PDB file of C-alpha atoms in Angstrom:
ATOM      1  CA  MET A   1      81.625 128.244  53.472  1.00 55.00           C
ATOM      2  CA  GLY A   2      83.721 131.225  54.478  1.00 57.00           C
ATOM      3  CA  ARG A   3      81.567 131.910  57.542  1.00 58.00           C
ATOM      4  CA  LEU A   4      81.811 128.260  58.575  1.00 55.00           C
ATOM      5  CA  ILE A   5      85.584 128.430  58.406  1.00 58.00           C
ATOM      6  CA  VAL A   6      85.616 131.633  60.453  1.00 52.00           C
ATOM      7  CA  TRP A   7      83.353 130.151  63.142  1.00 50.00           C
ATOM      8  CA  THR A   8      85.419 126.993  63.248  1.00 51.00           C
ATOM      9  CA  VAL A   9      88.611 128.980  63.733  1.00 52.00           C
ATOM     10  CA  LEU A  10      86.974 131.123  66.448  1.00 55.00           C
ATOM     11  CA  LEU A  11      85.661 128.099  68.336  1.00 57.00           C
ATOM     12  CA  ALA A  12      89.045 126.397  68.128  1.00 48.00           C
ATOM     13  CA  ALA A  13      90.716 129.539  69.464  1.00 54.00           C
ATOM     14  CA  VAL A  14      88.232 129.820  72.326  1.00 55.00           C
ATOM     15  CA  PHE A  15      88.637 126.145  73.289  1.00 47.00           C
ATOM     16  CA  THR A  16      92.428 126.417  73.083  1.00 55.00           C
ATOM     17  CA  GLY A  17      92.326 129.401  75.412  1.00 56.00           C
ATOM     18  CA  TYR A  18      90.003 127.542  77.755  1.00 54.00           C
ATOM     19  CA  TRP A  19      92.339 124.518  77.824  1.00 56.00           C
ATOM     20  CA  PHE A  20      95.451 126.537  78.662  1.00 65.00           C
ATOM     21  CA  VAL A  21      93.660 128.643  81.291  1.00 65.00           C
ATOM     22  CA  ALA A  22      92.127 125.531  82.853  1.00 67.00           C
ATOM     23  CA  THR A  23      95.483 123.706  82.960  1.00 71.00           C
ATOM     24  CA  HIS A  24      97.018 126.701  84.727  1.00 68.00           C
ATOM     25  CA  VAL A  25      94.172 126.630  87.273  1.00 70.00           C
ATOM     26  CA  MET A  26      94.589 122.863  87.745  1.00 73.00           C
ATOM     27  CA  GLN A  27      98.326 123.202  88.392  1.00 76.00           C
ATOM     28  CA  THR A  28      97.718 126.077  90.810  1.00 78.00           C
ATOM     29  CA  LYS A  29      95.072 124.110  92.728  1.00 75.00           C
ATOM     30  CA  PHE A  30      97.416 121.121  92.899  1.00 76.00           C
ATOM     31  CA  GLN A  31     100.199 123.257  94.338  1.00 80.00           C
ATOM     32  CA  ASP A  32      97.730 124.750  96.843  1.00 80.00           C
ATOM     33  CA  ALA A  33      96.688 121.237  97.901  1.00 78.00           C
ATOM     34  CA  ILE A  34     100.343 120.262  98.410  1.00 82.00           C
ATOM     35  CA  ALA A  35     100.937 123.395 100.463  1.00 85.00           C
ATOM     36  CA  ASP A  36      97.876 122.675 102.634  1.00 83.00           C
ATOM     37  CA  ALA A  37      99.031 119.075 103.194  1.00 80.00           C
ATOM     38  CA  ARG A  38     102.523 120.229 104.148  1.00 86.00           C
ATOM     39  CA  GLY A  39     100.968 122.706 106.544  1.00 87.00           C
ATOM     40  CA  GLU A  40      99.273 119.779 108.286  1.00 85.00           C
ATOM     41  CA  GLY A  41     102.578 117.919 108.615  1.00 87.00           C
ATOM     42  CA  TRP A  42     102.460 115.721 105.511  1.00 86.00           C
ATOM     43  CA  GLN A  43     105.601 115.250 103.453  1.00 90.00           C
ATOM     44  CA  VAL A  44     104.590 115.597  99.795  1.00 88.00           C
ATOM     45  CA  ASP A  45     107.180 115.984  97.046  1.00 89.00           C
ATOM     46  CA  THR A  46     107.491 115.630  93.295  1.00 87.00           C
ATOM     47  CA  ALA A  47     110.566 116.156  91.135  1.00 82.00           C
ATOM     48  CA  ALA A  48     108.644 117.812  88.283  1.00 79.00           C
ATOM     49  CA  GLN A  49     105.155 118.295  86.917  1.00 82.00           C
ATOM     50  CA  SER A  50     103.749 119.133  83.510  1.00 83.00           C
ATOM     51  CA  MET A  51     100.410 119.305  81.694  1.00 80.00           C
ATOM     52  CA  THR A  52      99.602 117.235  78.601  1.00 80.00           C
ATOM     53  CA  GLY A  53      96.494 115.911  76.862  1.00 74.00           C
ATOM     54  CA  PHE A  54      95.445 118.786  74.609  1.00 75.00           C
ATOM     55  CA  PRO A  55      92.725 119.066  73.475  1.00 77.00           C
ATOM     56  CA  GLY A  56      90.514 116.337  74.957  1.00 77.00           C
ATOM     57  CA  THR A  57      92.130 115.810  78.369  1.00 83.00           C
ATOM     58  CA  PHE A  58      93.708 117.680  81.245  1.00 80.00           C
ATOM     59  CA  ALA A  59      96.570 115.365  82.259  1.00 83.00           C
ATOM     60  CA  LEU A  60      98.899 116.349  85.091  1.00 85.00           C
ATOM     61  CA  GLN A  61     102.140 114.363  84.848  1.00 89.00           C
ATOM     62  CA  LEU A  62     104.149 113.970  88.055  1.00 88.00           C
ATOM     63  CA  SER A  63     107.746 112.782  88.181  1.00 89.00           C
ATOM     64  CA  ALA A  64     109.070 110.873  91.220  1.00 90.00           C
ATOM     65  CA  PRO A  65     106.171 111.633  93.597  1.00 90.00           C
ATOM     66  CA  SER A  66     106.462 110.742  97.280  1.00 92.00           C
ATOM     67  CA  VAL A  67     104.052 110.959 100.226  1.00 90.00           C
ATOM     68  CA  ALA A  68     104.459 110.404 103.988  1.00 90.00           C
ATOM     69  CA  PRO A  69     101.924 111.181 106.760  1.00 88.00           C
ATOM     70  CA  PRO A  70     102.652 113.395 109.784  1.00 88.00           C
ATOM     71  CA  THR A  71     103.105 110.286 111.939  1.00 86.00           C
ATOM     72  CA  GLY A  72     105.932 109.033 109.713  1.00 84.00           C
ATOM     73  CA  GLN A  73     104.570 105.471 109.961  1.00 89.00           C
ATOM     74  CA  TRP A  74     104.895 104.914 106.214  1.00 91.00           C
ATOM     75  CA  THR A  75     106.404 106.470 103.092  1.00 93.00           C
ATOM     76  CA  TRP A  76     105.232 105.917  99.527  1.00 92.00           C
ATOM     77  CA  THR A  77     107.343 106.750  96.452  1.00 93.00           C
ATOM     78  CA  GLY A  78     106.771 106.116  92.766  1.00 92.00           C
ATOM     79  CA  THR A  79     108.564 106.541  89.470  1.00 91.00           C
ATOM     80  CA  GLY A  80     105.766 108.678  88.046  1.00 89.00           C
ATOM     81  CA  MET A  81     102.056 109.363  88.253  1.00 88.00           C
ATOM     82  CA  GLN A  82      99.292 110.838  86.095  1.00 89.00           C
ATOM     83  CA  ILE A  83      96.120 112.622  87.192  1.00 87.00           C
ATOM     84  CA  SER A  84      93.772 113.250  84.265  1.00 85.00           C
ATOM     85  CA  THR A  85      90.213 114.360  83.602  1.00 83.00           C
ATOM     86  CA  PRO A  86      88.169 114.989  80.422  1.00 84.00           C
ATOM     87  CA  SER A  87      88.375 118.587  79.216  1.00 77.00           C
ATOM     88  CA  ILE A  88      84.606 118.839  78.851  1.00 77.00           C
ATOM     89  CA  ASN A  89      83.880 117.361  82.311  1.00 73.00           C
ATOM     90  CA  PRO A  90      86.606 118.015  84.898  1.00 73.00           C
ATOM     91  CA  THR A  91      84.564 116.293  87.651  1.00 74.00           C
ATOM     92  CA  LYS A  92      85.735 112.820  86.511  1.00 81.00           C
ATOM     93  CA  PRO A  93      89.413 112.472  87.496  1.00 84.00           C
ATOM     94  CA  THR A  94      91.423 109.304  86.926  1.00 88.00           C
ATOM     95  CA  VAL A  95      94.716 108.507  88.666  1.00 88.00           C
ATOM     96  CA  LEU A  96      97.172 106.242  86.847  1.00 89.00           C
ATOM     97  CA  MET A  97      99.641 104.851  89.350  1.00 90.00           C
ATOM     98  CA  PRO A  98     103.268 104.096  88.448  1.00 90.00           C
ATOM     99  CA  SER A  99     104.187 100.604  87.317  1.00 90.00           C
ATOM    100  CA  SER A 100     106.924 100.584  89.945  1.00 92.00           C
ATOM    101  CA  GLN A 101     106.486 101.954  93.458  1.00 94.00           C
ATOM    102  CA  THR A 102     107.893 101.533  96.956  1.00 94.00           C
ATOM    103  CA  LEU A 103     106.036 101.465 100.263  1.00 94.00           C
ATOM    104  CA  GLN A 104     108.059 101.671 103.463  1.00 94.00           C
ATOM    105  CA  ILE A 105     106.157 100.664 106.618  1.00 92.00           C
ATOM    106  CA  GLY A 106     108.240 100.954 109.758  1.00 88.00           C
ATOM    107  CA  GLU A 107     111.445  98.986 109.197  1.00 89.00           C
ATOM    108  CA  GLN A 108     110.029  97.034 106.249  1.00 92.00           C
ATOM    109  CA  THR A 109     110.141  98.095 102.585  1.00 95.00           C
ATOM    110  CA  LEU A 110     107.794  96.722  99.932  1.00 94.00           C
ATOM    111  CA  GLN A 111     108.602  96.887  96.226  1.00 95.00           C
ATOM    112  CA  ILE A 112     105.330  96.880  94.264  1.00 94.00           C
ATOM    113  CA  ASP A 113     105.274  96.321  90.500  1.00 94.00           C
ATOM    114  CA  ALA A 114     102.080  96.072  88.462  1.00 94.00           C
ATOM    115  CA  GLU A 115     101.147  96.037  84.792  1.00 92.00           C
ATOM    116  CA  ASP A 116      98.281  98.452  85.427  1.00 92.00           C
ATOM    117  CA  MET A 117      97.015 100.191  88.554  1.00 93.00           C
ATOM    118  CA  ARG A 118      94.473 102.978  88.364  1.00 92.00           C
ATOM    119  CA  ALA A 119      91.513 104.555  90.142  1.00 90.00           C
ATOM    120  CA  GLY A 120      88.872 107.061  89.171  1.00 88.00           C
ATOM    121  CA  ALA A 121      85.905 108.963  90.550  1.00 83.00           C
ATOM    122  CA  ALA A 122      83.034 111.164  89.458  1.00 79.00           C
ATOM    123  CA  ALA A 123      81.157 113.894  91.303  1.00 70.00           C
ATOM    124  CA  LYS A 124      77.637 115.159  90.795  1.00 63.00           C
ATOM    125  CA  LEU A 125      77.438 118.561  89.124  1.00 53.00           C
ATOM    126  CA  ASN A 126      75.827 120.296  92.097  1.00 51.00           C
ATOM    127  CA  ALA A 127      76.976 122.775  94.715  1.00 46.00           C
ATOM    128  CA  ALA A 128      78.096 120.069  97.129  1.00 50.00           C
ATOM    129  CA  LEU A 129      79.903 117.997  94.451  1.00 54.00           C
ATOM    130  CA  HIS A 130      78.658 114.762  96.013  1.00 65.00           C
ATOM    131  CA  PHE A 131      80.848 111.779  95.217  1.00 75.00           C
ATOM    132  CA  ASP A 132      78.818 109.865  92.626  1.00 82.00           C
ATOM    133  CA  ASP A 133      80.804 106.795  91.647  1.00 85.00           C
ATOM    134  CA  GLY A 134      84.315 105.439  91.455  1.00 89.00           C
ATOM    135  CA  PHE A 135      86.447 102.522  90.399  1.00 91.00           C
ATOM    136  CA  ALA A 136      89.805 100.954  91.165  1.00 93.00           C
ATOM    137  CA  SER A 137      91.645  98.260  89.242  1.00 95.00           C
ATOM    138  CA  LEU A 138      94.922  96.411  89.405  1.00 93.00           C
ATOM    139  CA  THR A 139      96.475  93.857  87.069  1.00 95.00           C
ATOM    140  CA  ALA A 140      99.395  91.475  87.607  1.00 95.00           C
ATOM    141  CA  ALA A 141     100.845  92.910  90.810  1.00 94.00           C
ATOM    142  CA  ASN A 142     104.024  91.554  92.360  1.00 95.00           C
ATOM    143  CA  ILE A 143     104.887  92.570  95.938  1.00 94.00           C
ATOM    144  CA  VAL A 144     108.353  91.841  97.327  1.00 94.00           C
ATOM    145  CA  SER A 145     109.384  92.618 100.904  1.00 92.00           C
ATOM    146  CA  ASP A 146     112.932  93.129 102.090  1.00 91.00           C
ATOM    147  CA  ALA A 147     111.875  90.969 105.052  1.00 87.00           C
ATOM    148  CA  GLY A 148     112.077  87.987 102.720  1.00 87.00           C
ATOM    149  CA  TRP A 149     108.493  87.345 101.592  1.00 88.00           C
ATOM    150  CA  ARG A 150     106.658  87.763  98.285  1.00 91.00           C
ATOM    151  CA  ALA A 151     102.975  88.035  97.290  1.00 92.00           C
ATOM    152  CA  GLN A 152     101.198  88.230  93.946  1.00 94.00           C
ATOM    153  CA  ILE A 153      97.756  89.400  92.843  1.00 95.00           C
ATOM    154  CA  SER A 154      96.359  88.539  89.420  1.00 96.00           C
ATOM    155  CA  ALA A 155      93.624  91.186  89.362  1.00 96.00           C
ATOM    156  CA  ILE A 156      91.451  93.478  91.472  1.00 96.00           C
ATOM    157  CA  ASN A 157      88.372  95.224  90.088  1.00 96.00           C
ATOM    158  CA  ALA A 158      86.226  97.413  92.313  1.00 95.00           C
ATOM    159  CA  LEU A 159      83.186  99.542  91.452  1.00 94.00           C
ATOM    160  CA  MET A 160      81.361 101.917  93.776  1.00 92.00           C
ATOM    161  CA  GLY A 161      78.175 103.806  92.926  1.00 90.00           C
ATOM    162  CA  LEU A 162      75.913 106.136  94.902  1.00 88.00           C
ATOM    163  CA  VAL A 163      72.586 104.567  95.878  1.00 90.00           C
ATOM    164  CA  GLU A 164      69.607 106.416  94.409  1.00 87.00           C
ATOM    165  CA  ASP A 165      68.137 109.110  96.714  1.00 83.00           C
ATOM    166  CA  SER A 166      71.135 108.883  99.071  1.00 83.00           C
ATOM    167  CA  ASN A 167      74.260 110.956  99.621  1.00 83.00           C
ATOM    168  CA  THR A 168      76.057 108.553 101.959  1.00 87.00           C
ATOM    169  CA  ALA A 169      75.247 104.970 100.826  1.00 91.00           C
ATOM    170  CA  TYR A 170      77.046 103.188  97.974  1.00 93.00           C
ATOM    171  CA  ASP A 171      76.684  99.960  96.036  1.00 95.00           C
ATOM    172  CA  LEU A 172      80.007  98.127  96.223  1.00 95.00           C
ATOM    173  CA  ASP A 173      81.126  95.409  93.808  1.00 97.00           C
ATOM    174  CA  VAL A 174      84.624  93.980  94.289  1.00 96.00           C
ATOM    175  CA  THR A 175      86.330  91.004  92.644  1.00 97.00           C
ATOM    176  CA  VAL A 176      89.823  89.797  93.606  1.00 96.00           C
ATOM    177  CA  THR A 177      91.349  86.853  91.745  1.00 96.00           C
ATOM    178  CA  ASP A 178      94.348  84.603  92.291  1.00 95.00           C
ATOM    179  CA  VAL A 179      96.099  86.045  95.319  1.00 92.00           C
ATOM    180  CA  ALA A 180      99.316  84.167  96.113  1.00 91.00           C
ATOM    181  CA  LEU A 181      99.895  84.750  99.818  1.00 85.00           C
ATOM    182  CA  PRO A 182     103.350  84.835 101.425  1.00 84.00           C
ATOM    183  CA  GLU A 183     104.094  81.279 102.529  1.00 73.00           C
ATOM    184  CA  GLY A 184     106.274  82.337 105.454  1.00 71.00           C
ATOM    185  CA  LEU A 185     103.594  84.700 106.712  1.00 70.00           C
ATOM    186  CA  MET A 186     100.920  81.998 106.369  1.00 70.00           C
ATOM    187  CA  ASP A 187     103.047  79.576 108.406  1.00 71.00           C
ATOM    188  CA  GLN A 188     103.137  82.095 111.261  1.00 68.00           C
ATOM    189  CA  ILE A 189      99.335  82.167 111.418  1.00 66.00           C
ATOM    190  CA  ILE A 190      98.391  78.516 110.839  1.00 69.00           C
ATOM    191  CA  PRO A 191     100.390  75.282 110.475  1.00 68.00           C
ATOM    192  CA  ALA A 192     102.102  74.792 107.115  1.00 69.00           C
ATOM    193  CA  GLY A 193      99.970  73.017 104.518  1.00 69.00           C
ATOM    194  CA  THR A 194      96.672  73.775 106.277  1.00 72.00           C
ATOM    195  CA  LEU A 195      95.486  76.027 103.433  1.00 77.00           C
ATOM    196  CA  ASP A 196      96.361  76.419  99.782  1.00 82.00           C
ATOM    197  CA  PRO A 197      98.734  79.406  99.333  1.00 84.00           C
ATOM    198  CA  VAL A 198      96.508  80.839  96.547  1.00 89.00           C
ATOM    199  CA  VAL A 199      93.108  82.450  97.168  1.00 90.00           C
ATOM    200  CA  SER A 200      91.332  81.835  93.865  1.00 93.00           C
ATOM    201  CA  ARG A 201      88.534  84.360  94.317  1.00 95.00           C
ATOM    202  CA  LEU A 202      87.112  86.895  96.728  1.00 94.00           C
ATOM    203  CA  GLY A 203      83.923  88.624  95.648  1.00 97.00           C
ATOM    204  CA  ILE A 204      81.938  91.293  97.519  1.00 97.00           C
ATOM    205  CA  ASP A 205      78.449  92.546  96.676  1.00 97.00           C
ATOM    206  CA  ALA A 206      77.216  94.993  99.302  1.00 97.00           C
ATOM    207  CA  VAL A 207      75.695  98.356 100.142  1.00 96.00           C
ATOM    208  CA  VAL A 208      77.960 100.384 102.429  1.00 94.00           C
ATOM    209  CA  ALA A 209      76.680 103.485 104.261  1.00 93.00           C
ATOM    210  CA  PHE A 210      78.966 106.145 105.758  1.00 91.00           C
ATOM    211  CA  ASP A 211      78.320 108.613 108.568  1.00 86.00           C
ATOM    212  CA  GLN A 212      78.921 111.520 106.174  1.00 83.00           C
ATOM    213  CA  GLY A 213      79.429 112.154 102.473  1.00 77.00           C
ATOM    214  CA  LEU A 214      82.701 110.986 100.958  1.00 75.00           C
ATOM    215  CA  GLU A 215      83.245 114.415  99.393  1.00 66.00           C
ATOM    216  CA  ARG A 216      84.210 115.632 102.879  1.00 57.00           C
ATOM    217  CA  MET A 217      87.625 113.999 102.368  1.00 56.00           C
ATOM    218  CA  ALA A 218      88.255 116.041  99.220  1.00 54.00           C
ATOM    219  CA  LEU A 219      87.234 119.186 101.091  1.00 49.00           C
ATOM    220  CA  GLY A 220      89.775 118.510 103.849  1.00 53.00           C
ATOM    221  CA  GLY A 221      87.371 116.982 106.367  1.00 55.00           C
ATOM    222  CA  ALA A 222      87.728 113.868 108.463  1.00 65.00           C
ATOM    223  CA  ILE A 223      87.638 110.479 106.759  1.00 74.00           C
ATOM    224  CA  PRO A 224      84.011 109.240 106.838  1.00 83.00           C
ATOM    225  CA  ALA A 225      83.391 106.129 108.923  1.00 87.00           C
ATOM    226  CA  VAL A 226      81.270 103.145 107.885  1.00 91.00           C
ATOM    227  CA  SER A 227      77.928 103.167 109.729  1.00 93.00           C
ATOM    228  CA  ARG A 228      76.179 100.177 108.127  1.00 94.00           C
ATOM    229  CA  VAL A 229      76.954  97.259 105.818  1.00 95.00           C
ATOM    230  CA  ASP A 230      74.248  95.322 103.962  1.00 97.00           C
ATOM    231  CA  LEU A 231      76.139  92.343 102.632  1.00 96.00           C
ATOM    232  CA  THR A 232      74.339  90.599  99.783  1.00 97.00           C
ATOM    233  CA  ALA A 233      77.208  88.178  99.335  1.00 96.00           C
ATOM    234  CA  LEU A 234      80.860  87.717 100.152  1.00 95.00           C
ATOM    235  CA  ASP A 235      82.099  84.721  98.155  1.00 95.00           C
ATOM    236  CA  LEU A 236      85.412  83.063  98.944  1.00 93.00           C
ATOM    237  CA  ILE A 237      87.169  80.265  97.061  1.00 93.00           C
ATOM    238  CA  TRP A 238      90.429  79.240  98.721  1.00 88.00           C
ATOM    239  CA  GLY A 239      91.810  75.939  97.505  1.00 84.00           C
ATOM    240  CA  ASP A 240      89.245  73.247  98.387  1.00 83.00           C
ATOM    241  CA  LEU A 241      87.466  75.630 100.747  1.00 86.00           C
ATOM    242  CA  SER A 242      84.514  77.731  99.552  1.00 90.00           C
ATOM    243  CA  ALA A 243      82.180  79.872 101.642  1.00 91.00           C
ATOM    244  CA  LYS A 244      79.525  82.560 101.306  1.00 94.00           C
ATOM    245  CA  VAL A 245      78.739  85.274 103.851  1.00 94.00           C
ATOM    246  CA  SER A 246      75.618  87.470 103.888  1.00 97.00           C
ATOM    247  CA  GLY A 247      73.779  89.672 106.368  1.00 96.00           C
ATOM    248  CA  ALA A 248      73.614  93.207 107.744  1.00 97.00           C
ATOM    249  CA  VAL A 249      75.518  95.008 110.495  1.00 96.00           C
ATOM    250  CA  ASP A 250      75.171  98.494 111.998  1.00 95.00           C
ATOM    251  CA  ILE A 251      78.331 100.109 113.388  1.00 94.00           C
ATOM    252  CA  ASP A 252      78.139 102.724 116.137  1.00 93.00           C
ATOM    253  CA  ASP A 253      80.414 105.709 116.748  1.00 90.00           C
ATOM    254  CA  ALA A 254      82.820 103.531 118.741  1.00 91.00           C
ATOM    255  CA  GLY A 255      83.079 101.009 115.893  1.00 90.00           C
ATOM    256  CA  VAL A 256      81.083  98.300 117.689  1.00 92.00           C
ATOM    257  CA  PRO A 257      78.926  96.181 115.318  1.00 93.00           C
ATOM    258  CA  THR A 258      75.343  95.116 115.951  1.00 95.00           C
ATOM    259  CA  GLY A 259      73.504  92.722 113.671  1.00 96.00           C
ATOM    260  CA  GLU A 260      73.729  89.259 112.171  1.00 96.00           C
ATOM    261  CA  ILE A 261      75.601  87.588 109.347  1.00 94.00           C
ATOM    262  CA  THR A 262      75.265  84.063 108.011  1.00 93.00           C
ATOM    263  CA  VAL A 263      78.215  81.941 106.902  1.00 88.00           C
ATOM    264  CA  GLU A 264      77.368  79.141 104.455  1.00 91.00           C
ATOM    265  CA  THR A 265      79.815  76.373 103.561  1.00 90.00           C
ATOM    266  CA  ALA A 266      79.939  72.675 102.833  1.00 89.00           C
ATOM    267  CA  GLN A 267      83.483  72.470 104.224  1.00 86.00           C
ATOM    268  CA  TRP A 268      82.460  73.452 107.761  1.00 83.00           C
ATOM    269  CA  GLN A 269      84.688  70.862 109.453  1.00 83.00           C
ATOM    270  CA  ALA A 270      87.725  72.204 107.620  1.00 82.00           C
ATOM    271  CA  MET A 271      86.800  75.750 108.688  1.00 79.00           C
ATOM    272  CA  ILE A 272      86.584  74.677 112.339  1.00 81.00           C
ATOM    273  CA  ASP A 273      89.983  72.966 112.077  1.00 79.00           C
ATOM    274  CA  ILE A 274      91.536  76.051 110.485  1.00 77.00           C
ATOM    275  CA  MET A 275      90.141  78.405 113.143  1.00 76.00           C
ATOM    276  CA  VAL A 276      91.442  76.131 115.877  1.00 78.00           C
ATOM    277  CA  ALA A 277      94.874  75.956 114.209  1.00 76.00           C
ATOM    278  CA  ALA A 278      94.946  79.736 113.915  1.00 71.00           C
ATOM    279  CA  GLY A 279      93.990  80.154 117.570  1.00 72.00           C
ATOM    280  CA  VAL A 280      90.671  81.859 116.772  1.00 68.00           C
ATOM    281  CA  LEU A 281      88.628  79.124 118.489  1.00 73.00           C
ATOM    282  CA  ASP A 282      89.334  77.595 121.871  1.00 76.00           C
ATOM    283  CA  THR A 283      89.746  73.829 121.636  1.00 80.00           C
ATOM    284  CA  GLY A 284      87.335  73.443 124.557  1.00 82.00           C
ATOM    285  CA  ILE A 285      84.302  74.455 122.514  1.00 80.00           C
ATOM    286  CA  VAL A 286      85.216  72.392 119.429  1.00 83.00           C
ATOM    287  CA  PRO A 287      83.223  69.251 120.398  1.00 86.00           C
ATOM    288  CA  THR A 288      80.111  71.317 121.102  1.00 84.00           C
ATOM    289  CA  LEU A 289      80.561  73.356 117.924  1.00 80.00           C
ATOM    290  CA  THR A 290      81.134  70.234 115.819  1.00 84.00           C
ATOM    291  CA  THR A 291      78.005  68.537 117.209  1.00 84.00           C
ATOM    292  CA  MET A 292      75.919  71.647 116.550  1.00 81.00           C
ATOM    293  CA  ALA A 293      77.302  72.005 113.037  1.00 81.00           C
ATOM    294  CA  SER A 294      76.617  68.400 112.061  1.00 83.00           C
ATOM    295  CA  THR A 295      73.072  68.715 113.372  1.00 83.00           C
ATOM    296  CA  MET A 296      72.396  72.017 111.584  1.00 82.00           C
ATOM    297  CA  ALA A 297      73.879  71.010 108.199  1.00 82.00           C
ATOM    298  CA  GLY A 298      71.337  70.461 105.458  1.00 81.00           C
ATOM    299  CA  ALA A 299      70.780  67.327 103.422  1.00 78.00           C
ATOM    300  CA  ASP A 300      73.261  68.660 100.848  1.00 83.00           C
ATOM    301  CA  GLY A 301      75.928  69.028 103.550  1.00 82.00           C
ATOM    302  CA  VAL A 302      75.829  72.839 103.451  1.00 87.00           C
ATOM    303  CA  LEU A 303      75.921  74.463 106.869  1.00 86.00           C
ATOM    304  CA  ALA A 304      74.420  77.913 107.456  1.00 88.00           C
ATOM    305  CA  LEU A 305      75.908  79.470 110.593  1.00 83.00           C
ATOM    306  CA  PRO A 306      74.157  82.609 111.892  1.00 88.00           C
ATOM    307  CA  ILE A 307      76.614  84.771 113.818  1.00 89.00           C
ATOM    308  CA  THR A 308      75.149  87.521 116.000  1.00 93.00           C
ATOM    309  CA  PHE A 309      76.951  90.716 117.029  1.00 93.00           C
ATOM    310  CA  SER A 310      75.592  92.291 120.198  1.00 93.00           C
ATOM    311  CA  ASP A 311      77.024  94.325 123.089  1.00 91.00           C
ATOM    312  CA  GLY A 312      80.557  93.989 121.750  1.00 90.00           C
ATOM    313  CA  ALA A 313      80.470  90.201 121.558  1.00 90.00           C
ATOM    314  CA  MET A 314      79.893  87.497 118.935  1.00 88.00           C
ATOM    315  CA  SER A 315      77.774  84.410 119.385  1.00 87.00           C
ATOM    316  CA  MET A 316      76.275  81.550 117.423  1.00 79.00           C
ATOM    317  CA  GLY A 317      72.935  80.960 119.074  1.00 76.00           C
ATOM    318  CA  PHE A 318      73.687  80.417 122.767  1.00 75.00           C
ATOM    319  CA  LEU A 319      77.364  79.611 122.066  1.00 77.00           C
ATOM    320  CA  PRO A 320      79.699  82.590 122.695  1.00 82.00           C
ATOM    321  CA  LEU A 321      82.460  83.084 120.111  1.00 78.00           C
ATOM    322  CA  GLY A 322      84.395  85.888 121.791  1.00 80.00           C
ATOM    323  CA  PRO A 323      84.664  89.666 121.432  1.00 86.00           C
ATOM    324  CA  ALA A 324      83.419  91.301 118.265  1.00 86.00           C
ATOM    325  CA  PRO A 325      85.914  93.131 116.030  1.00 84.00           C
ATOM    326  CA  ILE A 326      86.047  96.929 116.304  1.00 86.00           C
ATOM    327  CA  PHE A 327      85.658  98.791 112.979  1.00 82.00           C
ATOM    328  CA  ARG A 328      87.399 102.086 113.791  1.00 74.00           C
TER     329      ARG A 328
END
């Protein structure tokens, strides 16, 4: 019994020493990262920082953090922030965002309040520390702009996991529920009353490949660009309108997509009307598009529209739809 007590005390002493040494290293690395960012022109400040969580967690507490890029296009500030990781596996950090934060973009300031907002990641225990998986979640967010508009989000849950035998492709699963869009902003895009102000659901199930490993960002490299998207399903429920999108698209170094996606909906006439109201479709092609859609719709009324991306343009069969979006 005596030896057991001695070994227990020794192990506790060793772990305590490890925790305090590791917290010192974590704080030093954090200060080094801030110094490197400032050297690149970023404005990064925090009123105070401290370490908590003994013995099971390394938790870096930040008071009044603020961040602004070298361009000065935006400034983010928060009341507080926590970066934590398990003591026994420091490759799994979690960031707990403040319940109250401010984002200034140009002349506009957004006040963002949320019950819970957090994100986390995990790296493989190898020399390259490949990004393995991550998550992000948000609950009951309220966004108020000093320009006079307000938006609300009930919940966002996103999961990202490395595809087996790959270092650059990730399974992506995202669910967004009950997004109340700014009514004034909606009225600027499409006529008032055209769409319900609340998007009930947006779901994404896809495999996203990047041109390099995501760990490059943590090592100070350029932000990886998306090189391919295999979209199993993008589901949208917006008032009476519901639609599903699937397909695959390759994206070149200039951000130009090549591939095909299919849009399926039973409310295809409403979608055409909305795109015309928003100015996305020219009224001149509406009769042709409507005739094609009614002919192609199945017996159940569901229309499957294949949209092709090629040479920087979009088309539906022989019907041109305009320039393709650029993803860079």
